Coordinates of C-alpha atoms in Angstrom, one line a residue:
M1 CA -30.0 -13.7 -5.2
A2 CA -31.7 -13.4 -1.9
K3 CA -28.9 -15.0 0.1
K4 CA -28.5 -13.6 3.6
I5 CA -24.9 -13.0 4.8
K6 CA -23.7 -13.0 8.3
L7 CA -21.4 -10.0 8.9
T8 CA -19.5 -9.2 12.0
D9 CA -20.4 -6.2 14.1
N10 CA -17.2 -4.4 12.8
A11 CA -18.1 -5.2 9.2
L12 CA -21.6 -3.6 9.7
T13 CA -20.0 -0.6 11.4
V14 CA -17.7 0.0 8.4
L15 CA -20.5 -0.4 6.0
T16 CA -22.6 2.2 7.7
K17 CA -20.0 4.7 8.9
R18 CA -18.2 4.7 5.5
D19 CA -21.4 5.2 3.4
Y20 CA -21.1 2.0 1.6
L21 CA -24.8 1.5 1.8
K22 CA -27.2 3.9 -0.1
R23 CA -29.0 6.6 1.9
D24 CA -32.2 8.7 1.3
K25 CA -32.2 12.5 1.0
D26 CA -32.3 12.7 4.8
G27 CA -29.3 10.5 5.3
R28 CA -31.1 7.4 6.4
I29 CA -29.7 4.1 5.3
I30 CA -32.1 2.4 2.7
E31 CA -30.0 -0.5 1.5
T32 CA -28.9 -3.8 3.1
P33 CA -25.5 -5.3 2.5
E34 CA -27.1 -7.9 0.2
Q35 CA -28.7 -5.2 -1.7
M36 CA -25.4 -3.4 -1.9
F37 CA -23.8 -6.4 -3.5
K38 CA -26.8 -6.8 -5.8
R39 CA -26.4 -3.3 -7.0
V40 CA -22.7 -3.7 -7.7
A41 CA -23.1 -7.0 -9.4
T42 CA -25.9 -5.7 -11.6
A43 CA -24.0 -2.6 -12.6
V44 CA -20.7 -4.3 -13.4
A45 CA -22.3 -7.1 -15.3
G46 CA -24.0 -4.7 -17.4
A47 CA -20.7 -4.3 -19.3
E48 CA -21.1 -7.8 -20.6
K49 CA -24.0 -6.9 -22.9
Q50 CA -21.8 -5.5 -25.6
Y51 CA -19.8 -8.7 -25.7
G52 CA -22.5 -11.4 -25.2
G53 CA -25.9 -10.0 -25.0
I54 CA -28.5 -10.1 -22.2
E55 CA -27.8 -13.8 -21.3
R56 CA -24.3 -13.0 -20.6
V57 CA -25.3 -10.2 -18.4
K58 CA -27.6 -12.5 -16.4
E59 CA -24.9 -15.1 -16.0
Y60 CA -22.2 -12.8 -14.7
E61 CA -24.5 -10.8 -12.6
R62 CA -25.3 -14.0 -10.6
K63 CA -21.6 -15.0 -10.5
F64 CA -20.3 -11.6 -9.4
Y65 CA -23.0 -11.5 -6.8
E66 CA -22.1 -14.9 -5.4
I67 CA -18.4 -14.3 -4.9
M68 CA -19.1 -10.9 -3.2
V69 CA -22.0 -12.1 -0.9
N70 CA -19.8 -15.2 0.0
L71 CA -17.0 -12.7 0.8
E72 CA -14.7 -14.6 -1.5
F73 CA -13.9 -11.5 -3.6
L74 CA -14.5 -7.8 -2.9
P75 CA -13.6 -4.8 -5.2
N76 CA -12.1 -1.6 -4.0
S77 CA -14.3 0.7 -1.9
P78 CA -15.2 3.2 -4.6
T79 CA -16.8 0.4 -6.5
L80 CA -18.8 -0.9 -3.6
M81 CA -19.9 2.6 -2.8
H82 CA -20.6 3.9 -6.2
A83 CA -21.5 1.2 -8.7
G84 CA -25.0 1.5 -9.8
T85 CA -25.4 5.1 -8.6
K86 CA -25.4 8.4 -10.4
F87 CA -21.9 9.0 -9.0
N88 CA -20.4 5.9 -10.6
Q89 CA -16.7 6.7 -10.0
L90 CA -15.2 3.3 -9.4
S91 CA -11.4 3.5 -9.3
A92 CA -9.3 3.8 -6.3
C93 CA -5.9 4.8 -7.6
F94 CA -4.8 7.8 -9.7
V95 CA -1.6 9.6 -10.7
L96 CA -1.5 13.2 -12.0
P97 CA 1.2 15.1 -13.7
L98 CA 2.7 18.2 -12.2
E99 CA 4.1 20.7 -14.5
D100 CA 6.7 23.5 -13.5
S101 CA 4.5 26.5 -13.9
L102 CA 1.8 28.2 -11.8
E103 CA -0.8 27.3 -14.3
G104 CA 0.3 23.6 -14.3
I105 CA 0.5 23.5 -10.5
F106 CA -3.0 24.9 -10.0
K107 CA -4.4 22.7 -12.7
T108 CA -3.1 19.6 -10.9
M109 CA -4.4 21.0 -7.6
E110 CA -7.9 21.3 -9.1
Q111 CA -7.8 17.9 -10.5
T112 CA -6.5 16.4 -7.2
A113 CA -9.6 18.0 -5.5
T114 CA -11.9 16.7 -8.0
I115 CA -10.6 13.1 -7.7
A116 CA -10.3 13.2 -3.9
R117 CA -14.0 14.2 -3.7
T118 CA -14.8 10.9 -5.4
G119 CA -12.9 8.7 -3.0
G120 CA -9.9 8.1 -5.2
G121 CA -6.3 8.4 -3.9
V122 CA -3.9 10.5 -5.8
G123 CA -0.2 10.3 -6.4
I124 CA 1.8 13.5 -7.3
P125 CA 5.3 13.7 -8.6
L126 CA 7.3 16.7 -7.2
S127 CA 10.5 16.1 -9.1
N128 CA 9.7 18.4 -12.0
L129 CA 9.4 21.5 -9.9
R130 CA 12.4 23.8 -9.7
P131 CA 14.3 23.8 -6.5
R132 CA 13.9 26.5 -3.8
G133 CA 15.6 29.7 -4.6
S134 CA 15.4 29.4 -8.5
R135 CA 14.9 32.5 -10.5
I136 CA 11.5 32.9 -12.1
K137 CA 12.1 34.4 -15.6
S138 CA 8.6 35.9 -16.1
T139 CA 8.6 37.9 -12.8
G140 CA 12.3 38.1 -11.8
G141 CA 11.3 36.6 -8.5
I142 CA 12.5 33.5 -6.6
T143 CA 10.6 30.3 -6.3
S144 CA 9.6 29.0 -3.0
G145 CA 10.3 25.4 -4.1
P146 CA 8.4 22.1 -4.1
I147 CA 7.7 21.8 -0.4
S148 CA 5.7 25.1 -0.3
F149 CA 3.4 23.6 -3.0
L150 CA 3.3 20.3 -1.2
Q151 CA 1.9 22.3 1.9
L152 CA -0.7 24.0 -0.4
F153 CA -1.9 20.7 -1.7
N154 CA -2.2 19.4 1.8
Q155 CA -4.3 22.5 2.7
V156 CA -6.7 21.7 -0.2
A157 CA -7.1 18.2 1.2
N158 CA -7.8 19.7 4.7
V159 CA -10.7 21.7 3.2
I160 CA -12.2 18.5 1.5
N161 CA -11.8 16.7 4.8
E162 CA -14.0 19.1 6.5
G163 CA -17.0 18.1 4.5
S164 CA -16.2 14.4 4.2
S165 CA -16.5 11.3 6.4
R166 CA -13.4 9.8 4.6
R167 CA -9.9 11.2 4.9
V168 CA -8.2 12.3 1.6
A169 CA -5.3 10.0 0.7
L170 CA -2.3 11.5 -1.2
M171 CA 1.2 10.4 -2.2
A172 CA 4.1 12.7 -3.0
V173 CA 7.3 11.4 -4.5
M174 CA 10.5 13.3 -5.1
N175 CA 13.3 12.0 -7.1
I176 CA 16.5 11.5 -5.1
H177 CA 18.5 13.6 -7.5
H178 CA 16.5 16.7 -6.9
P179 CA 18.4 19.5 -5.1
D180 CA 15.7 19.9 -2.5
I181 CA 15.8 16.3 -1.5
M182 CA 16.7 17.1 2.1
D183 CA 13.8 19.4 2.5
F184 CA 11.6 16.7 1.2
I185 CA 13.1 14.0 3.6
F186 CA 12.4 16.3 6.7
A187 CA 9.1 17.7 5.4
K188 CA 7.2 15.8 8.1
G189 CA 9.4 17.0 10.9
V190 CA 6.2 17.6 12.8
E191 CA 3.6 14.8 12.5
E192 CA 0.6 17.0 11.8
E193 CA 2.5 18.8 9.0
I194 CA 1.4 17.5 5.6
A195 CA -0.8 14.9 7.3
N196 CA -2.8 14.0 4.2
F197 CA 0.3 12.8 2.3
N198 CA 2.4 9.7 2.4
L199 CA 5.9 10.6 1.3
S200 CA 8.3 8.5 -0.6
V201 CA 11.7 9.2 -2.0
G202 CA 12.1 8.0 -5.7
V203 CA 15.6 6.3 -5.6
T204 CA 17.6 5.2 -8.6
D205 CA 20.0 2.3 -9.1
E206 CA 22.8 5.0 -9.4
F207 CA 21.9 6.3 -6.0
M208 CA 21.7 2.9 -4.3
K209 CA 24.9 1.7 -5.8
A210 CA 26.7 5.0 -4.7
A211 CA 25.3 4.6 -1.2
M212 CA 26.4 1.0 -0.8
N213 CA 29.9 1.9 -2.0
N214 CA 30.2 5.1 0.0
R215 CA 30.5 7.4 -3.0
D216 CA 29.0 10.8 -3.9
Y217 CA 26.1 11.0 -6.4
E218 CA 24.8 13.8 -8.7
L219 CA 22.0 16.4 -7.9
K220 CA 20.3 17.4 -11.1
V221 CA 18.0 20.1 -12.5
N222 CA 16.3 19.2 -15.9
G223 CA 19.0 16.6 -16.4
Q224 CA 21.9 19.0 -15.7
V225 CA 24.2 18.3 -12.9
V226 CA 24.2 21.1 -10.3
G227 CA 26.1 19.4 -7.5
K228 CA 27.2 16.3 -5.7
T229 CA 26.8 14.9 -2.2
S230 CA 27.3 11.8 -0.2
A231 CA 24.8 9.1 -1.1
R232 CA 25.4 7.2 2.1
R233 CA 24.7 10.3 4.3
V234 CA 21.5 11.0 2.3
L235 CA 20.5 7.3 2.9
D236 CA 21.2 7.7 6.5
M237 CA 19.0 10.7 6.8
I238 CA 16.1 9.0 4.9
T239 CA 16.2 6.0 7.3
F240 CA 16.6 8.2 10.4
Q241 CA 13.5 10.2 9.6
A242 CA 11.6 7.0 8.7
W243 CA 12.6 5.6 12.1
K244 CA 11.4 8.9 13.7
T245 CA 8.2 9.5 11.9
A246 CA 7.4 6.5 9.5
D247 CA 8.1 8.9 6.5
P248 CA 9.6 8.8 4.0
G249 CA 9.3 5.4 2.4
M250 CA 11.2 4.5 -0.8
V251 CA 10.1 3.6 -4.3
F252 CA 12.8 2.1 -6.6
L253 CA 12.0 4.1 -9.8
D254 CA 14.4 2.2 -12.1
K255 CA 12.9 -1.2 -11.2
M256 CA 9.4 0.2 -11.7
N257 CA 10.1 1.6 -15.1
Q258 CA 12.2 -1.4 -16.3
K259 CA 9.4 -3.8 -15.4
S260 CA 6.5 -1.5 -16.6
P261 CA 4.6 -3.4 -19.4
V262 CA 3.9 0.0 -21.0
N263 CA 7.2 1.7 -20.6
H264 CA 7.0 2.7 -24.2
L265 CA 4.4 5.2 -23.2
G266 CA 6.4 7.2 -20.7
E267 CA 8.2 7.3 -17.4
I268 CA 6.7 6.4 -14.1
Q269 CA 7.5 9.0 -11.5
T270 CA 5.2 8.2 -8.6
T271 CA 2.6 5.7 -7.3
N272 CA -0.8 5.8 -5.7
P273 CA -0.9 6.6 -1.9
C274 CA -0.3 3.1 -0.7
G275 CA 2.5 2.3 -3.2
E276 CA 0.9 -0.8 -4.9
Q277 CA 0.2 1.0 -8.2
P278 CA 3.1 2.6 -10.2
L279 CA 1.1 4.7 -12.8
L280 CA 1.9 6.9 -15.7
P281 CA 0.4 10.5 -15.6
Y282 CA -3.4 10.3 -15.8
E283 CA -3.5 6.6 -15.5
S284 CA -5.9 5.0 -12.9
C285 CA -6.5 1.5 -11.7
N286 CA -9.4 -0.3 -10.1
L287 CA -8.6 -3.0 -7.6
G288 CA -10.2 -6.1 -6.2
S289 CA -9.0 -8.8 -3.8
I290 CA -9.5 -12.5 -3.4
N291 CA -10.1 -13.8 0.2
L292 CA -7.5 -16.5 0.5
S293 CA -9.0 -17.8 3.6
K294 CA -12.0 -19.0 1.5
C295 CA -9.7 -21.0 -0.8
L296 CA -9.2 -24.1 1.4
K297 CA -10.6 -27.6 1.3
K298 CA -10.3 -30.8 3.4
V299 CA -7.5 -33.0 2.2
G300 CA -7.5 -35.6 4.9
R301 CA -8.6 -36.2 8.4
G302 CA -8.5 -32.9 10.2
R303 CA -6.2 -31.4 7.6
L304 CA -6.8 -28.6 5.2
G305 CA -5.1 -27.8 1.8
I306 CA -5.3 -25.0 -0.7
D307 CA -8.3 -25.4 -3.1
W308 CA -6.5 -24.5 -6.3
D309 CA -9.6 -25.0 -8.6
K310 CA -11.5 -22.5 -6.4
L311 CA -8.7 -20.0 -6.5
A312 CA -8.4 -20.3 -10.3
E313 CA -12.2 -19.7 -10.6
L314 CA -12.0 -16.6 -8.4
T315 CA -9.0 -15.3 -10.2
R316 CA -10.8 -15.6 -13.6
L317 CA -14.0 -13.9 -12.2
G318 CA -11.9 -11.2 -10.5
V319 CA -10.1 -10.3 -13.8
R320 CA -13.4 -10.3 -15.8
F321 CA -15.0 -8.2 -13.0
L322 CA -12.3 -5.6 -12.9
D323 CA -12.1 -5.4 -16.8
D324 CA -15.9 -4.7 -16.8
V325 CA -15.4 -1.9 -14.3
I326 CA -13.2 -0.1 -16.7
D327 CA -16.0 -0.1 -19.2
I328 CA -18.8 1.2 -17.0
C329 CA -16.7 3.6 -14.8
T330 CA -17.6 7.3 -15.0
Y331 CA -14.0 8.9 -14.8
P332 CA -13.7 12.2 -13.0
I333 CA -11.4 13.8 -15.6
K334 CA -11.3 13.4 -19.4
E335 CA -7.6 12.7 -19.6
I336 CA -8.0 10.1 -17.0
E337 CA -10.7 8.3 -19.0
E338 CA -8.5 8.3 -22.2
M339 CA -5.4 7.0 -20.5
S340 CA -7.2 4.4 -18.4
R341 CA -8.9 3.0 -21.4
K342 CA -5.6 3.0 -23.4
T343 CA -3.7 0.8 -20.9
R344 CA -6.7 -0.9 -19.2
K345 CA -4.7 -1.6 -16.0
I346 CA -6.4 -3.7 -13.3
G347 CA -5.1 -4.8 -9.9
L348 CA -6.3 -8.2 -8.7
G349 CA -4.9 -8.7 -5.3
V350 CA -5.4 -10.9 -2.1
M351 CA -6.4 -10.7 1.5
G352 CA -6.5 -13.3 4.1
L353 CA -3.0 -14.7 3.7
A354 CA -2.2 -14.8 7.4
D355 CA -5.5 -16.7 8.0
L356 CA -4.8 -19.2 5.2
L357 CA -1.3 -19.9 6.7
I358 CA -2.7 -20.4 10.2
L359 CA -5.4 -22.8 8.9
L360 CA -2.6 -24.7 7.1
N361 CA -0.5 -24.7 10.3
I362 CA 2.4 -22.8 8.5
P363 CA 4.3 -20.0 10.4
Y364 CA 4.3 -16.7 8.5
A365 CA 8.0 -16.2 9.4
S366 CA 9.3 -19.5 7.8
N367 CA 10.7 -20.7 4.7
E368 CA 7.5 -22.7 4.2
G369 CA 5.6 -19.5 4.6
L370 CA 7.7 -17.8 1.9
K371 CA 7.3 -20.7 -0.5
T372 CA 3.6 -20.8 0.0
G373 CA 3.3 -17.0 -0.6
E374 CA 5.4 -17.2 -3.8
K375 CA 3.4 -20.3 -5.0
L376 CA 0.2 -18.5 -4.6
S377 CA 1.5 -15.3 -6.3
R378 CA 2.7 -17.3 -9.3
F379 CA -0.4 -19.3 -9.6
I380 CA -2.8 -16.2 -9.5
H381 CA -0.5 -14.3 -12.0
E382 CA -0.5 -17.2 -14.5
I383 CA -4.3 -17.7 -14.3
A384 CA -4.9 -13.9 -14.5
L385 CA -2.7 -13.5 -17.5
D386 CA -4.4 -16.5 -19.2
E387 CA -7.8 -14.9 -18.6
S388 CA -6.7 -11.5 -19.8
K389 CA -5.3 -13.1 -22.9
K390 CA -8.6 -14.8 -23.6
L391 CA -10.5 -11.6 -23.0
G392 CA -8.1 -9.8 -25.4
K393 CA -9.0 -12.4 -28.1
E394 CA -12.7 -11.9 -27.4
R395 CA -12.9 -8.1 -26.8
G396 CA -9.6 -6.8 -28.3
S397 CA -6.3 -6.0 -26.6
F398 CA -5.7 -2.8 -24.7
P399 CA -5.1 0.0 -27.3
A400 CA -1.4 0.4 -26.2
F401 CA -0.6 -3.3 -26.7
Q402 CA 1.5 -2.6 -29.8
A403 CA 5.2 -2.2 -28.7
S404 CA 4.2 -3.1 -25.0
A405 CA 6.2 -5.7 -23.1
W406 CA 3.4 -8.3 -23.8
E407 CA 3.9 -8.0 -27.6
R408 CA 7.7 -8.0 -27.2
Q409 CA 7.3 -11.2 -25.2
G410 CA 5.3 -12.9 -28.0
Y411 CA 1.8 -12.6 -26.7
S412 CA -0.8 -12.3 -29.5
S413 CA -3.3 -10.5 -27.3
M414 CA -3.7 -9.1 -23.8
R415 CA -6.8 -7.2 -22.6
N416 CA -5.1 -5.5 -19.6
S417 CA -1.6 -4.1 -19.4
T418 CA -1.3 -5.1 -15.8
V419 CA -3.4 -7.8 -14.1
N420 CA -2.3 -8.2 -10.5
T421 CA -1.2 -6.2 -7.5
V422 CA -1.2 -6.5 -3.6
A423 CA -3.3 -3.7 -2.0
P424 CA -3.5 -3.1 1.8
T425 CA -7.3 -4.0 1.8
G426 CA -7.8 -2.0 5.0
T427 CA -11.6 -1.7 5.1
I428 CA -12.6 -4.5 2.7
S429 CA -10.7 -7.0 4.9
I430 CA -12.9 -5.9 7.8
I431 CA -15.9 -6.5 5.7
A432 CA -14.7 -9.9 4.8
N433 CA -13.6 -10.6 8.3
C434 CA -10.1 -11.7 7.3
S435 CA -6.5 -10.6 7.7
S436 CA -5.4 -7.7 5.5
G437 CA -3.4 -8.0 2.3
I438 CA -0.4 -10.2 2.7
E439 CA 0.3 -9.0 6.3
P440 CA 0.7 -11.3 9.2
L441 CA -1.8 -10.8 12.0
F442 CA -1.1 -7.4 13.6
A443 CA -2.1 -8.7 17.0
L444 CA -4.5 -11.3 18.5
S445 CA -6.3 -8.5 20.2
Y446 CA -6.1 -4.8 19.2
V447 CA -7.9 -1.5 18.6
R448 CA -8.4 0.1 15.2
K449 CA -8.4 3.9 15.2
N450 CA -8.5 6.8 12.7
I451 CA -9.7 4.5 9.9
L452 CA -13.4 5.0 9.5
D453 CA -13.9 8.8 9.8
I454 CA -12.2 11.8 11.2
N455 CA -14.1 11.4 14.5
N456 CA -11.9 8.6 15.8
T457 CA -14.3 5.8 15.7
E458 CA -12.8 2.7 17.3
L459 CA -13.1 -1.0 16.4
I460 CA -12.0 -3.7 18.8
E461 CA -10.6 -6.7 16.8
S462 CA -9.8 -10.1 18.3
N463 CA -8.7 -13.3 16.5
N464 CA -11.3 -16.0 16.6
L465 CA -9.0 -18.6 15.1
F466 CA -6.7 -18.5 18.1
E467 CA -9.6 -18.7 20.6
K468 CA -11.1 -21.7 18.8
L469 CA -7.7 -23.5 18.9
A470 CA -7.0 -22.7 22.5
K471 CA -10.3 -24.1 23.5
K472 CA -9.8 -27.2 21.3
R473 CA -6.4 -27.8 22.7
K474 CA -7.5 -27.0 26.3
F475 CA -5.2 -24.1 27.2
Y476 CA -7.8 -21.5 27.0
S477 CA -8.5 -19.3 30.0
K478 CA -9.9 -15.8 30.5
E479 CA -6.6 -14.8 32.2
L480 CA -4.7 -15.8 29.0
I481 CA -7.0 -13.7 26.9
R482 CA -6.6 -10.7 29.3
K483 CA -2.8 -10.9 29.1
I484 CA -3.0 -11.1 25.3
S485 CA -5.2 -7.9 25.2
E486 CA -2.4 -6.1 27.0
T487 CA 0.4 -7.0 24.6
G488 CA -1.4 -8.2 21.6
G489 CA 0.7 -11.3 21.2
I490 CA 1.5 -14.6 23.0
D491 CA 5.3 -14.6 23.0
G492 CA 6.5 -15.4 26.6
L493 CA 3.0 -16.3 27.9
K494 CA 3.0 -19.6 29.8
G495 CA 0.7 -22.5 29.0
V496 CA 0.8 -21.8 25.1
P497 CA 2.3 -24.7 23.2
V498 CA 5.4 -23.9 21.2
D499 CA 3.9 -24.8 17.8
V500 CA 1.0 -22.5 18.5
R501 CA 3.3 -19.7 19.4
E502 CA 5.1 -20.2 16.0
V503 CA 1.9 -20.2 13.9
F504 CA 0.2 -17.3 15.8
R505 CA 3.3 -15.1 15.9
V506 CA 2.0 -11.6 15.4
S507 CA 3.5 -8.7 13.5
H508 CA 5.7 -7.1 16.1
E509 CA 7.0 -10.6 17.2
I510 CA 8.3 -11.2 13.6
E511 CA 11.8 -10.1 12.8
W512 CA 11.7 -7.3 10.2
S513 CA 13.7 -9.3 7.6
W514 CA 10.9 -11.9 7.3
H515 CA 8.5 -9.0 6.5
V516 CA 10.8 -7.9 3.6
K517 CA 11.3 -11.4 2.4
M518 CA 7.5 -12.1 2.2
Q519 CA 7.0 -8.8 0.2
A520 CA 9.8 -9.9 -2.2
A521 CA 8.3 -13.4 -2.6
W522 CA 5.0 -11.9 -3.8
Q523 CA 6.6 -9.2 -5.9
K524 CA 8.3 -11.8 -8.1
H525 CA 5.0 -12.5 -9.8
I526 CA 3.2 -9.2 -9.5
D527 CA 2.8 -6.8 -12.5
A528 CA 2.3 -3.7 -10.5
A529 CA 3.8 -3.5 -6.9
V530 CA 3.1 -4.7 -3.4
S531 CA 1.7 -2.7 -0.5
K532 CA 3.3 -4.2 2.7
T533 CA 4.2 -2.6 5.9
I534 CA 7.6 -3.6 7.4
N535 CA 6.7 -3.5 11.0
M536 CA 9.4 -2.9 13.7
P537 CA 9.1 -2.7 17.4
T538 CA 9.8 0.6 19.3
S539 CA 13.3 -0.7 20.2
A540 CA 14.3 -0.8 16.5
T541 CA 17.2 1.5 15.6
P542 CA 17.8 3.7 12.5
D543 CA 20.4 1.1 11.3
D544 CA 17.6 -1.5 11.3
V545 CA 15.5 0.8 9.0
R546 CA 18.5 1.4 6.7
E547 CA 19.2 -2.3 6.4
A548 CA 15.5 -3.1 5.7
Y549 CA 15.6 -0.5 2.8
V550 CA 18.8 -2.0 1.4
L551 CA 17.4 -5.6 1.7
A552 CA 14.2 -4.6 -0.1
Y553 CA 16.3 -3.1 -3.0
E554 CA 18.5 -6.1 -3.2
L555 CA 15.4 -8.5 -3.3
D556 CA 13.8 -6.6 -6.1
C557 CA 10.9 -5.0 -4.3
K558 CA 9.5 -2.0 -6.1
G559 CA 9.2 0.0 -2.9
I560 CA 9.2 -0.2 0.9
T561 CA 7.4 1.3 3.8
V562 CA 8.8 0.8 7.4
Y563 CA 6.7 1.4 10.4
R564 CA 8.3 1.4 13.9
N565 CA 5.7 1.0 16.6
G566 CA 4.9 4.2 18.4
S567 CA 6.6 6.5 15.8
K568 CA 3.3 8.2 15.2
A569 CA 1.0 9.5 17.9
R570 CA -2.0 8.8 15.5
Q571 CA -1.7 5.2 14.4
V572 CA -4.4 3.0 13.0
L573 CA -3.6 -0.3 14.7
N574 CA -3.1 -0.1 18.5
V575 CA -2.3 -2.9 21.1
G576 CA -3.3 -2.4 24.7
A577 CA 0.2 -1.6 26.1
V578 CA 2.1 0.8 23.8
N579 CA 5.5 1.9 25.3
K580 CA 4.9 5.6 25.5
V581 CA 8.4 6.4 26.5
A582 CA 10.1 4.4 23.9
S583 CA 7.9 5.9 21.2
Q584 CA 9.4 9.3 21.7
P585 CA 12.0 10.3 19.1
I586 CA 15.5 10.2 20.4
V587 CA 17.0 13.2 18.6
D588 CA 18.7 15.2 21.4
D589 CA 21.1 12.6 22.9
K590 CA 24.5 11.7 21.5
R591 CA 23.8 9.4 18.7
K592 CA 26.2 6.6 17.9
W593 CA 25.1 5.9 14.3
V594 CA 25.7 7.5 11.0
G595 CA 25.7 4.3 8.9
N596 CA 27.0 0.8 9.3
G597 CA 30.7 0.7 9.9
H598 CA 31.3 4.4 10.0
R599 CA 31.8 5.1 13.7
E600 CA 34.7 7.5 12.9
E601 CA 32.1 10.2 12.2
E602 CA 31.1 10.2 15.8
L603 CA 34.1 12.3 16.7
C604 CA 34.5 16.0 16.0
P605 CA 37.3 16.6 13.4
E606 CA 38.3 19.9 15.2
C607 CA 38.7 18.7 19.0
G608 CA 38.0 15.0 18.9
G609 CA 34.9 15.4 21.1
E610 CA 31.7 13.4 20.6
L611 CA 29.3 14.7 18.2
T612 CA 25.6 15.2 18.8
F613 CA 23.3 14.3 15.9
K614 CA 19.9 16.1 15.5
E615 CA 17.6 16.7 12.5
G616 CA 20.2 15.9 10.0
C617 CA 23.0 17.9 11.5
A618 CA 26.1 17.2 13.6
T619 CA 27.3 19.6 16.2
C620 CA 30.0 19.5 18.9
P621 CA 29.1 20.7 22.3
A622 CA 32.7 21.1 23.2
C623 CA 34.1 23.5 20.6
G624 CA 30.9 24.5 18.7
Y625 CA 31.8 22.7 15.4
S626 CA 28.7 22.1 13.2
R627 CA 27.9 20.7 9.8
C628 CA 24.8 19.5 8.1
L629 CA 25.3 15.9 7.1
I630 CA 24.1 16.8 3.6
S631 CA 25.9 19.7 2.0

């Protein structure tokens, strides 16, 4: 196991800055990357002893080490950081319950802090909390509402951030039927407010159908209807705020619950911070990703094809690795350990899709690209299910197997209630030197900021596949590379062949509908969900955002996150020339949108003058008429 790996400078920076490598008591690094992979392989393979003895341990210690050191498969960051150490918390994704009592709220707050300190991301459902202004029976007072407690959770995260090199990641979801939904939608009116949270609105089929048919929908407290309001106007406000600040996203709760393999255990109300893991209260999930760019082979002169045999082998090893992680993990809270072992959820995902498509000469934004994505997703899912079924026969099915979707579908055994997902793979894709998740290339040259630590360490990224091809096809020049560094892409640049432009089209050059369609193609064969950013240029409109949300719903995605370039002052990926003017929110001018085909609402009903739209309200400068678009 003494194989030496060659890592990029950026990969080494990640490994040292993010404390992947062990340190001594004085903070000095005392571990090489090879030793890190050896530590992780040894620790995880230790779970094999109870199933096959010491020979089984040695066999899988070698296999696990090889797929990691070859950068063919990498587990989530907590596993790389903590496996084989005293800490030993290995899962990345958690969801906690939130009860509507002061004791319940502070219990969840304490548990959130405990998990966040271990490097795990936490999802928190706000829907159970009473709306602002409700009477408190025990004291006779008035509740301050869910958003005040959201701010309190955020402050706890700020305190943890002060003593950590890794920013706390949290997710808050509020059901669309909650009376305080407008407060939630605009909770990030100022970017630095609630900065540790991603926000998503939990929408239902009832709401989406009402919005698309321009009907009212019901607001509820504890299942009791307390009012009605326009679904289309609420959808417009969600998409306007997402256009302005990139929050909130959407999670489609009914789709998540209908397709949950363990929906007999309870209702999913939220996800992990990046949205790829819909989880029940106290569930956790450990993740790992196959590097698709390593799953290619020569199939002819100068041609590459997908190496399905290798992909199958990596899938089987990945499932086994992640199942072993469940056995050896030291969980931060007793309830989490019990629930995690009850459902045994794992999330085998991928990274390097964009690289694979480029090497196959397939444009990402094409029907062939979508077909390739869906074919890969189906293949990985089928092999992963088969491996989990075999492990179920050998080791026993997950304890909640009885009455699960797998038993209802006729399976005789299943080791894991979910087997696959698509995670964003932000840092492990840097370690593996491949594109992240199922995203297209963000740019051919760009800067990563705000990802390694809270001190704004920057990483310069450039795509070596393009440079190699440019030199091979003899259109490479230093001037071309300089121009690319300014815009990130090659659209409109002279001298670049048309076929190269299509294959190397970067994220902001791809029309948003292709992003949604690629997410949907993968979601068809994913047990959990897909973390995918729907990138839009600075010129995108709120209507574009709304249409993307509706398309994602219609294509059976389980959630959606839209990011309009420049909508956040602090963004992780940055090309050289960001349009500073266009990135400023347009909220004070006279807006001419309130939803597709509803231009009549631009005019004041009192005097006929043009309305001004700002922060969810419409006002008439001529006569003073004013109304909130949500009543």
